[in-house]
mmCIF file of C-alpha atoms in Angstrom:
data_model
loop_
_atom_site.group_PDB
_atom_site.id
_atom_site.type_symbol
_atom_site.label_atom_id
_atom_site.label_comp_id
_atom_site.label_asym_id
_atom_site.label_seq_id
_atom_site.Cartn_x
_atom_site.Cartn_y
_atom_site.Cartn_z
ATOM 1 C CA UNK A 60 47.309 -23.908 -90.803
ATOM 2 C CA UNK A 61 44.357 -23.521 -88.567
ATOM 3 C CA UNK A 62 42.288 -20.774 -86.939
ATOM 4 C CA UNK A 63 42.999 -20.869 -83.274
ATOM 5 C CA UNK A 64 39.248 -20.234 -82.427
ATOM 6 C CA UNK A 65 38.427 -23.575 -84.353
ATOM 7 C CA UNK A 66 41.196 -25.453 -82.683
ATOM 8 C CA UNK A 67 40.039 -24.399 -79.076
ATOM 9 C CA UNK A 68 36.541 -26.204 -79.711
ATOM 10 C CA UNK A 69 38.507 -29.461 -79.153
ATOM 11 C CA UNK A 70 39.196 -28.289 -75.627
ATOM 12 C CA UNK A 71 36.986 -27.464 -72.623
ATOM 13 C CA UNK A 72 36.957 -23.611 -72.626
ATOM 14 C CA UNK A 73 38.392 -21.791 -69.751
ATOM 15 C CA UNK A 74 35.830 -19.544 -67.977
ATOM 16 C CA UNK A 75 36.743 -16.150 -66.816
ATOM 17 C CA UNK A 76 34.931 -13.357 -64.904
ATOM 18 C CA UNK A 77 33.069 -12.213 -68.055
ATOM 19 C CA UNK A 78 32.382 -15.805 -69.302
ATOM 20 C CA UNK A 79 34.339 -18.086 -71.540
ATOM 21 C CA UNK A 80 37.707 -16.927 -72.626
ATOM 22 C CA UNK A 81 37.797 -16.280 -76.299
ATOM 23 C CA UNK A 82 40.676 -17.181 -78.616
ATOM 24 C CA UNK A 83 41.642 -15.909 -82.017
ATOM 25 C CA UNK A 84 44.545 -15.844 -84.401
ATOM 26 C CA UNK A 85 46.083 -18.249 -86.913
ATOM 27 C CA UNK A 86 48.533 -21.127 -86.209
ATOM 28 C CA UNK A 87 50.737 -22.979 -88.705
ATOM 29 C CA UNK A 88 52.343 -26.154 -87.526
ATOM 30 C CA UNK A 89 54.607 -28.534 -89.398
ATOM 31 C CA UNK A 90 55.924 -31.746 -88.015
ATOM 32 C CA UNK A 91 58.358 -34.369 -89.600
ATOM 33 C CA UNK A 92 58.733 -37.946 -87.949
ATOM 34 C CA UNK A 93 61.695 -40.013 -88.722
ATOM 35 C CA UNK A 94 63.279 -43.374 -87.253
ATOM 36 C CA UNK A 95 61.932 -46.640 -85.796
ATOM 37 C CA UNK A 96 58.166 -46.560 -84.589
ATOM 38 C CA UNK A 97 59.356 -47.386 -80.880
ATOM 39 C CA UNK A 98 61.575 -44.314 -80.838
ATOM 40 C CA UNK A 99 60.857 -41.810 -83.563
ATOM 41 C CA UNK A 100 62.728 -38.315 -83.899
ATOM 42 C CA UNK A 101 60.639 -35.480 -84.786
ATOM 43 C CA UNK A 102 61.388 -31.909 -86.123
ATOM 44 C CA UNK A 103 58.645 -29.316 -85.521
ATOM 45 C CA UNK A 104 58.107 -25.748 -86.574
ATOM 46 C CA UNK A 105 55.379 -23.345 -85.484
ATOM 47 C CA UNK A 106 54.183 -20.119 -86.482
ATOM 48 C CA UNK A 107 51.483 -17.920 -85.195
ATOM 49 C CA UNK A 108 50.124 -14.575 -86.052
ATOM 50 C CA UNK A 109 47.788 -12.200 -84.280
ATOM 51 C CA UNK A 110 47.218 -14.679 -81.490
ATOM 52 C CA UNK A 111 44.722 -13.485 -78.807
ATOM 53 C CA UNK A 112 43.727 -15.595 -75.712
ATOM 54 C CA UNK A 113 41.495 -13.600 -73.405
ATOM 55 C CA UNK A 114 43.477 -10.420 -72.708
ATOM 56 C CA UNK A 115 46.813 -11.819 -73.763
ATOM 57 C CA UNK A 116 47.963 -10.790 -77.138
ATOM 58 C CA UNK A 117 50.898 -12.069 -79.334
ATOM 59 C CA UNK A 118 51.655 -10.389 -82.524
ATOM 60 C CA UNK A 119 53.995 -12.937 -83.774
ATOM 61 C CA UNK A 120 55.071 -16.319 -82.492
ATOM 62 C CA UNK A 121 57.614 -18.606 -83.993
ATOM 63 C CA UNK A 122 59.226 -21.886 -82.671
ATOM 64 C CA UNK A 123 61.601 -24.652 -83.983
ATOM 65 C CA UNK A 124 61.765 -27.971 -81.863
ATOM 66 C CA UNK A 125 63.642 -31.225 -82.140
ATOM 67 C CA UNK A 126 63.186 -34.227 -80.050
ATOM 68 C CA UNK A 127 63.627 -37.980 -79.646
ATOM 69 C CA UNK A 128 63.790 -40.643 -77.004
ATOM 70 C CA UNK A 129 66.746 -38.951 -75.358
ATOM 71 C CA UNK A 130 65.306 -35.496 -74.998
ATOM 72 C CA UNK A 131 63.599 -32.355 -76.345
ATOM 73 C CA UNK A 132 65.339 -29.216 -77.809
ATOM 74 C CA UNK A 133 63.642 -25.859 -78.265
ATOM 75 C CA UNK A 134 66.311 -24.492 -80.786
ATOM 76 C CA UNK A 135 64.417 -21.206 -80.990
ATOM 77 C CA UNK A 136 61.406 -19.563 -79.688
ATOM 78 C CA UNK A 137 60.495 -16.085 -80.737
ATOM 79 C CA UNK A 138 57.578 -13.920 -79.655
ATOM 80 C CA UNK A 139 56.401 -10.228 -80.096
ATOM 81 C CA UNK A 140 53.867 -8.801 -77.919
ATOM 82 C CA UNK A 141 53.172 -6.356 -74.988
ATOM 83 C CA UNK A 142 55.193 -3.793 -77.009
ATOM 84 C CA UNK A 143 58.450 -5.876 -76.998
ATOM 85 C CA UNK A 144 59.949 -9.200 -77.828
ATOM 86 C CA UNK A 145 61.071 -12.438 -76.156
ATOM 87 C CA UNK A 146 63.616 -15.049 -77.506
ATOM 88 C CA UNK A 147 64.485 -18.352 -75.785
ATOM 89 C CA UNK A 148 66.130 -21.696 -76.267
ATOM 90 C CA UNK A 149 65.905 -24.858 -74.089
ATOM 91 C CA UNK A 150 67.244 -28.433 -73.948
ATOM 92 C CA UNK A 151 65.846 -31.273 -71.723
ATOM 93 C CA UNK A 152 67.519 -34.505 -71.427
ATOM 94 C CA UNK A 153 64.951 -37.133 -70.380
ATOM 95 C CA UNK A 154 65.847 -39.442 -67.432
ATOM 96 C CA UNK A 155 67.657 -42.552 -68.101
ATOM 97 C CA UNK A 156 65.282 -45.385 -67.455
ATOM 98 C CA UNK A 157 67.877 -47.577 -65.983
ATOM 99 C CA UNK A 158 68.406 -44.973 -63.112
ATOM 100 C CA UNK A 159 66.260 -44.457 -60.201
ATOM 101 C CA UNK A 160 66.759 -40.789 -59.729
ATOM 102 C CA UNK A 161 64.367 -39.630 -62.491
ATOM 103 C CA UNK A 162 66.282 -36.378 -63.000
ATOM 104 C CA UNK A 163 65.804 -34.594 -66.348
ATOM 105 C CA UNK A 164 68.792 -32.343 -67.216
ATOM 106 C CA UNK A 165 67.928 -28.812 -68.253
ATOM 107 C CA UNK A 166 69.632 -26.171 -70.056
ATOM 108 C CA UNK A 167 68.097 -22.789 -71.263
ATOM 109 C CA UNK A 168 68.185 -19.142 -72.070
ATOM 110 C CA UNK A 169 65.787 -16.480 -72.334
ATOM 111 C CA UNK A 170 66.143 -12.776 -73.357
ATOM 112 C CA UNK A 171 63.483 -10.095 -73.508
ATOM 113 C CA UNK A 172 63.441 -6.448 -74.295
ATOM 114 C CA UNK A 173 60.778 -3.454 -74.607
ATOM 115 C CA UNK A 174 58.039 -5.214 -72.678
ATOM 116 C CA UNK A 175 55.509 -2.531 -71.437
ATOM 117 C CA UNK A 176 55.066 -2.959 -67.837
ATOM 118 C CA UNK A 177 51.406 -1.543 -67.922
ATOM 119 C CA UNK A 178 50.257 -4.093 -70.381
ATOM 120 C CA UNK A 179 51.947 -6.869 -68.428
ATOM 121 C CA UNK A 180 50.341 -5.810 -65.323
ATOM 122 C CA UNK A 181 46.851 -5.693 -67.001
ATOM 123 C CA UNK A 182 47.097 -9.653 -67.566
ATOM 124 C CA UNK A 183 47.584 -10.165 -63.980
ATOM 125 C CA UNK A 184 44.402 -11.153 -61.840
ATOM 126 C CA UNK A 185 42.917 -8.612 -59.525
ATOM 127 C CA UNK A 186 43.900 -5.090 -59.477
ATOM 128 C CA UNK A 187 47.564 -5.006 -60.469
ATOM 129 C CA UNK A 188 47.786 -1.171 -59.825
ATOM 130 C CA UNK A 189 48.936 1.404 -62.248
ATOM 131 C CA UNK A 190 52.613 0.637 -62.766
ATOM 132 C CA UNK A 191 54.255 1.870 -66.020
ATOM 133 C CA UNK A 192 57.704 1.374 -67.531
ATOM 134 C CA UNK A 193 59.872 -0.666 -70.033
ATOM 135 C CA UNK A 194 61.291 -3.971 -68.908
ATOM 136 C CA UNK A 195 64.141 -5.835 -70.480
ATOM 137 C CA UNK A 196 66.462 -8.810 -69.170
ATOM 138 C CA UNK A 197 67.869 -12.073 -69.659
ATOM 139 C CA UNK A 198 68.413 -15.411 -67.796
ATOM 140 C CA UNK A 199 70.075 -18.715 -68.274
ATOM 141 C CA UNK A 200 69.929 -22.014 -66.460
ATOM 142 C CA UNK A 201 72.172 -25.104 -66.639
ATOM 143 C CA UNK A 202 71.199 -28.027 -64.414
ATOM 144 C CA UNK A 203 73.137 -31.123 -65.562
ATOM 145 C CA UNK A 204 72.824 -33.340 -62.423
ATOM 146 C CA UNK A 205 70.757 -33.648 -59.374
ATOM 147 C CA UNK A 206 70.941 -31.397 -56.331
ATOM 148 C CA UNK A 207 70.761 -27.662 -55.806
ATOM 149 C CA UNK A 208 74.476 -27.452 -55.383
ATOM 150 C CA UNK A 209 74.752 -28.619 -59.133
ATOM 151 C CA UNK A 210 72.316 -25.916 -60.374
ATOM 152 C CA UNK A 211 73.676 -22.837 -62.242
ATOM 153 C CA UNK A 212 71.479 -19.739 -62.897
ATOM 154 C CA UNK A 213 72.125 -16.234 -64.024
ATOM 155 C CA UNK A 214 69.732 -13.465 -64.524
ATOM 156 C CA UNK A 215 69.541 -9.836 -65.049
ATOM 157 C CA UNK A 216 66.505 -7.483 -65.423
ATOM 158 C CA UNK A 217 66.246 -3.667 -65.899
ATOM 159 C CA UNK A 218 63.288 -1.356 -65.892
ATOM 160 C CA UNK A 219 63.253 2.128 -67.382
ATOM 161 C CA UNK A 220 61.034 5.212 -66.702
ATOM 162 C CA UNK A 221 59.349 3.240 -63.873
ATOM 163 C CA UNK A 222 56.310 4.681 -62.245
ATOM 164 C CA UNK A 223 53.974 3.279 -59.541
ATOM 165 C CA UNK A 224 50.830 4.856 -58.136
ATOM 166 C CA UNK A 225 51.636 7.919 -60.170
ATOM 167 C CA UNK A 226 55.091 8.478 -58.635
ATOM 168 C CA UNK A 227 58.162 8.552 -60.657
ATOM 169 C CA UNK A 228 60.564 5.891 -59.314
ATOM 170 C CA UNK A 229 63.315 6.294 -62.233
ATOM 171 C CA UNK A 230 65.298 3.183 -63.308
ATOM 172 C CA UNK A 231 65.552 -0.262 -61.709
ATOM 173 C CA UNK A 232 68.043 -2.984 -62.265
ATOM 174 C CA UNK A 233 68.735 -6.332 -60.582
ATOM 175 C CA UNK A 234 71.168 -9.212 -61.525
ATOM 176 C CA UNK A 235 72.572 -12.240 -59.779
ATOM 177 C CA UNK A 236 73.581 -15.828 -60.239
ATOM 178 C CA UNK A 237 74.030 -19.360 -58.411
ATOM 179 C CA UNK A 238 77.202 -21.217 -59.117
ATOM 180 C CA UNK A 239 78.460 -24.300 -57.274
ATOM 181 C CA UNK A 240 76.202 -23.259 -54.229
ATOM 182 C CA UNK A 241 77.378 -19.628 -54.177
ATOM 183 C CA UNK A 242 74.514 -17.211 -54.420
ATOM 184 C CA UNK A 243 75.170 -13.594 -55.323
ATOM 185 C CA UNK A 244 72.780 -10.865 -56.294
ATOM 186 C CA UNK A 245 72.766 -6.991 -56.555
ATOM 187 C CA UNK A 246 70.176 -4.307 -57.548
ATOM 188 C CA UNK A 247 69.270 -0.752 -57.383
ATOM 189 C CA UNK A 248 66.061 1.158 -57.384
ATOM 190 C CA UNK A 249 64.523 4.308 -55.862
ATOM 191 C CA UNK A 250 67.882 5.690 -54.888
ATOM 192 C CA UNK A 251 68.832 2.594 -52.892
ATOM 193 C CA UNK A 252 71.130 -0.364 -53.577
ATOM 194 C CA UNK A 253 71.035 -4.052 -52.512
ATOM 195 C CA UNK A 254 73.698 -6.513 -52.189
ATOM 196 C CA UNK A 255 73.373 -10.104 -51.206
ATOM 197 C CA UNK A 256 75.524 -13.249 -50.865
ATOM 198 C CA UNK A 257 74.255 -16.645 -49.698
ATOM 199 C CA UNK A 258 75.349 -20.349 -49.533
ATOM 200 C CA UNK A 259 73.043 -23.044 -50.982
ATOM 201 C CA UNK A 260 73.357 -26.807 -50.445
ATOM 202 C CA UNK A 261 71.312 -29.662 -51.686
ATOM 203 C CA UNK A 262 69.203 -29.169 -48.502
ATOM 204 C CA UNK A 263 68.382 -25.419 -49.507
ATOM 205 C CA UNK A 264 69.560 -22.055 -48.433
ATOM 206 C CA UNK A 265 72.041 -22.366 -45.512
ATOM 207 C CA UNK A 266 73.244 -18.669 -45.142
ATOM 208 C CA UNK A 267 72.353 -15.294 -46.486
ATOM 209 C CA UNK A 268 73.815 -11.808 -46.063
ATOM 210 C CA UNK A 269 72.041 -8.956 -47.392
ATOM 211 C CA UNK A 270 72.925 -5.212 -47.134
ATOM 212 C CA UNK A 271 70.826 -2.233 -48.319
ATOM 213 C CA UNK A 272 72.162 1.467 -48.573
ATOM 214 C CA UNK A 273 70.142 4.419 -49.560
ATOM 215 C CA UNK A 274 71.711 7.844 -49.975
ATOM 216 C CA UNK A 275 68.277 9.595 -50.278
ATOM 217 C CA UNK A 276 65.221 8.028 -48.775
ATOM 218 C CA UNK A 277 62.779 10.406 -50.454
ATOM 219 C CA UNK A 278 62.195 8.146 -53.543
ATOM 220 C CA UNK A 279 62.236 4.991 -51.529
ATOM 221 C CA UNK A 280 59.737 6.409 -49.118
ATOM 222 C CA UNK A 281 57.484 7.641 -51.805
ATOM 223 C CA UNK A 282 57.433 4.115 -53.493
ATOM 224 C CA UNK A 283 56.002 2.685 -50.141
ATOM 225 C CA UNK A 284 53.603 5.488 -49.682
ATOM 226 C CA UNK A 285 55.611 7.512 -47.048
ATOM 227 C CA UNK A 286 55.766 10.844 -48.663
ATOM 228 C CA UNK A 287 57.786 13.484 -46.702
ATOM 229 C CA UNK A 288 60.549 10.900 -45.671
ATOM 230 C CA UNK A 289 64.029 12.353 -45.826
ATOM 231 C CA UNK A 290 67.643 11.268 -44.853
ATOM 232 C CA UNK A 291 69.823 8.381 -45.481
ATOM 233 C CA UNK A 292 70.219 4.968 -44.221
ATOM 234 C CA UNK A 293 71.901 1.480 -44.304
ATOM 235 C CA UNK A 294 70.600 -1.983 -43.200
ATOM 236 C CA UNK A 295 72.157 -5.495 -42.923
ATOM 237 C CA UNK A 296 70.386 -8.787 -42.472
ATOM 238 C CA UNK A 297 72.087 -12.141 -41.819
ATOM 239 C CA UNK A 298 70.048 -15.538 -41.848
ATOM 240 C CA UNK A 299 71.799 -18.663 -41.101
ATOM 241 C CA UNK A 300 70.421 -22.188 -41.003
ATOM 242 C CA UNK A 301 72.707 -24.557 -39.176
ATOM 243 C CA UNK A 302 70.440 -27.454 -38.881
ATOM 244 C CA UNK A 303 68.573 -26.759 -35.758
ATOM 245 C CA UNK A 304 66.606 -23.645 -36.452
ATOM 246 C CA UNK A 305 67.375 -20.598 -38.731
ATOM 247 C CA UNK A 306 68.845 -17.628 -36.903
ATOM 248 C CA UNK A 307 68.223 -14.074 -37.683
ATOM 249 C CA UNK A 308 70.120 -10.901 -36.988
ATOM 250 C CA UNK A 309 69.437 -7.386 -38.297
ATOM 251 C CA UNK A 310 70.479 -3.960 -37.961
ATOM 252 C CA UNK A 311 69.627 -0.504 -39.298
ATOM 253 C CA UNK A 312 71.229 2.933 -39.063
ATOM 254 C CA UNK A 313 69.407 6.166 -40.142
ATOM 255 C CA UNK A 314 71.716 9.055 -39.081
ATOM 256 C CA UNK A 315 69.680 11.956 -40.421
ATOM 257 C CA UNK A 316 66.042 10.523 -40.711
ATOM 258 C CA UNK A 317 63.439 12.992 -40.928
ATOM 259 C CA UNK A 318 59.717 12.413 -41.473
ATOM 260 C CA UNK A 319 57.983 15.630 -42.511
ATOM 261 C CA UNK A 320 58.445 18.083 -39.618
ATOM 262 C CA UNK A 321 59.856 15.536 -37.271
ATOM 263 C CA UNK A 322 63.506 15.049 -37.045
ATOM 264 C CA UNK A 323 63.744 11.449 -35.615
ATOM 265 C CA UNK A 324 67.489 10.725 -36.464
ATOM 266 C CA UNK A 325 69.909 9.541 -35.497
ATOM 267 C CA UNK A 326 67.909 6.146 -35.460
ATOM 268 C CA UNK A 327 69.641 2.739 -34.528
ATOM 269 C CA UNK A 328 67.654 -0.672 -34.605
ATOM 270 C CA UNK A 329 69.046 -4.110 -33.744
ATOM 271 C CA UNK A 330 66.995 -7.372 -33.911
ATOM 272 C CA UNK A 331 67.961 -10.942 -33.490
ATOM 273 C CA UNK A 332 66.516 -14.361 -32.666
ATOM 274 C CA UNK A 333 65.776 -17.918 -33.591
ATOM 275 C CA UNK A 334 63.018 -20.598 -33.493
ATOM 276 C CA UNK A 335 60.197 -17.912 -32.617
ATOM 277 C CA UNK A 336 62.220 -16.201 -29.921
ATOM 278 C CA UNK A 337 63.251 -12.599 -30.924
ATOM 279 C CA UNK A 338 64.881 -9.624 -29.425
ATOM 280 C CA UNK A 339 64.638 -5.851 -30.549
ATOM 281 C CA UNK A 340 66.444 -2.910 -29.314
ATOM 282 C CA UNK A 341 65.980 0.703 -30.869
ATOM 283 C CA UNK A 342 67.265 4.184 -30.087
ATOM 284 C CA UNK A 343 65.948 7.294 -31.889
ATOM 285 C CA UNK A 344 65.837 11.121 -31.494
ATOM 286 C CA UNK A 345 69.634 11.221 -31.046
ATOM 287 C CA UNK A 346 69.501 8.925 -27.967
ATOM 288 C CA UNK A 347 66.677 10.561 -26.056
ATOM 289 C CA UNK A 348 64.281 7.820 -26.842
ATOM 290 C CA UNK A 349 65.414 4.187 -26.075
ATOM 291 C CA UNK A 350 63.516 0.901 -25.994
ATOM 292 C CA UNK A 351 63.555 -2.885 -25.989
ATOM 293 C CA UNK A 352 61.156 -5.686 -26.895
ATOM 294 C CA UNK A 353 61.371 -9.385 -26.780
ATOM 295 C CA UNK A 354 59.087 -12.259 -27.890
ATOM 296 C CA UNK A 355 59.484 -15.817 -26.562
ATOM 297 C CA UNK A 356 58.674 -18.966 -28.447
ATOM 298 C CA UNK A 357 55.658 -19.444 -26.077
ATOM 299 C CA UNK A 358 54.232 -16.271 -27.396
ATOM 300 C CA UNK A 359 54.836 -14.183 -24.266
ATOM 301 C CA UNK A 360 56.347 -10.755 -24.745
ATOM 302 C CA UNK A 361 57.900 -7.753 -22.829
ATOM 303 C CA UNK A 362 58.680 -4.332 -24.003
ATOM 304 C CA UNK A 363 59.979 -1.310 -22.417
ATOM 305 C CA UNK A 364 60.641 2.276 -23.444
ATOM 306 C CA UNK A 365 62.479 5.257 -21.841
ATOM 307 C CA UNK A 366 62.418 8.971 -22.758
ATOM 308 C CA UNK A 367 65.674 10.888 -21.503
ATOM 309 C CA UNK A 368 65.456 14.471 -21.702
ATOM 310 C CA UNK A 369 63.124 14.313 -24.607
ATOM 311 C CA UNK A 370 62.652 17.841 -26.453
ATOM 312 C CA UNK A 371 58.991 18.423 -27.175
ATOM 313 C CA UNK A 372 60.035 20.685 -30.082
ATOM 314 C CA UNK A 373 61.450 17.638 -32.034
ATOM 315 C CA UNK A 374 57.873 16.088 -32.612
ATOM 316 C CA UNK A 375 55.450 18.924 -32.295
ATOM 317 C CA UNK A 376 54.611 21.314 -35.183
ATOM 318 C CA UNK A 377 55.455 24.902 -34.551
ATOM 319 C CA UNK A 378 51.680 26.013 -34.873
ATOM 320 C CA UNK A 379 50.415 23.334 -32.411
ATOM 321 C CA UNK A 380 53.224 23.958 -29.853
ATOM 322 C CA UNK A 381 52.583 27.544 -29.817
ATOM 323 C CA UNK A 382 48.742 26.990 -29.623
ATOM 324 C CA UNK A 383 49.116 24.555 -26.604
ATOM 325 C CA UNK A 384 51.991 26.530 -25.067
ATOM 326 C CA UNK A 385 53.922 23.355 -24.951
ATOM 327 C CA UNK A 386 57.759 23.473 -24.579
ATOM 328 C CA UNK A 387 60.632 21.864 -22.633
ATOM 329 C CA UNK A 388 62.104 18.470 -22.060
ATOM 330 C CA UNK A 389 60.328 15.211 -20.962
ATOM 331 C CA UNK A 390 61.733 12.137 -19.149
ATOM 332 C CA UNK A 391 59.814 8.945 -18.253
ATOM 333 C CA UNK A 392 59.555 5.200 -18.668
ATOM 334 C CA UNK A 393 56.877 2.594 -19.522
ATOM 335 C CA UNK A 394 56.834 -1.062 -19.874
ATOM 336 C CA UNK A 395 54.466 -3.823 -20.861
ATOM 337 C CA UNK A 396 54.266 -7.542 -20.832
ATOM 338 C CA UNK A 397 51.852 -10.355 -21.635
ATOM 339 C CA UNK A 398 50.957 -13.005 -23.953
ATOM 340 C CA UNK A 399 50.175 -12.528 -27.717
ATOM 341 C CA UNK A 400 46.495 -12.739 -28.299
ATOM 342 C CA UNK A 401 45.520 -12.033 -24.607
ATOM 343 C CA UNK A 402 43.774 -8.735 -24.394
#
């Protein structure tokens, strides 16, 4: 059993913004070795109390490990801190010396609950903001043989009483998994729901389809600093990699979009492209404003917009419209072209 501060003098101290990072607490370590000298097996237990390293605080830490020349097993890991707890297990099978792939099989689980987001954000470098809430979740991994197609992963995370920048965001949840190359994920937050399905091979992500639906954009807009956003909307994105270059296609529909006093909906947007060349089409204000834009792989661009019987009342505040005596419909067109970076 040793004082952590005394143990840390054996290592070069880490330096933070305010000088050397201080450590405190007490660790108890027990290790038992058995077997031949060339291939010993060990059993290790660890217990720590009131551990502090810089701003990181852990009230209780316990672990039980076993290992030999074939692998390492973390039979239990338990930690209490940041207002909650974390429990984990893991097993690593070391690579066979007679094979050339050098692959280490991995299996593990982790579960956490009651983690206070405010205390977690405080540990992050820089200004992490003033997010608050309580986090919980779990994850597992099973990777028995080489290749992403053989990787199995599952996860779930939820947040309760979530706030950011002083705004109430409610609850959040996200879950998903990867099994035999099939990627599935779903989540909900801020009045919106997200679903995604993808296909993964040993070369990486080959295809991904994602959709977002929001019945009320008010909370979602507030989360991104757009107070006054109202309405509903849906969006879809597809990314496919056929080997040459990834292709992207996306669309969004916001039938009753309103921002403060401006009724912009219905709004429809489409985008598609590949290998640095993309096209965009949009329509807003119930079809009275339309436009297109394109970007080529050589960085040249072109854009056009057309107003068709555009009602000034839809974008001007009542007091401003009355003060300037503005009313009626406007029609017109504009276009631009050039090269990015060329003023």
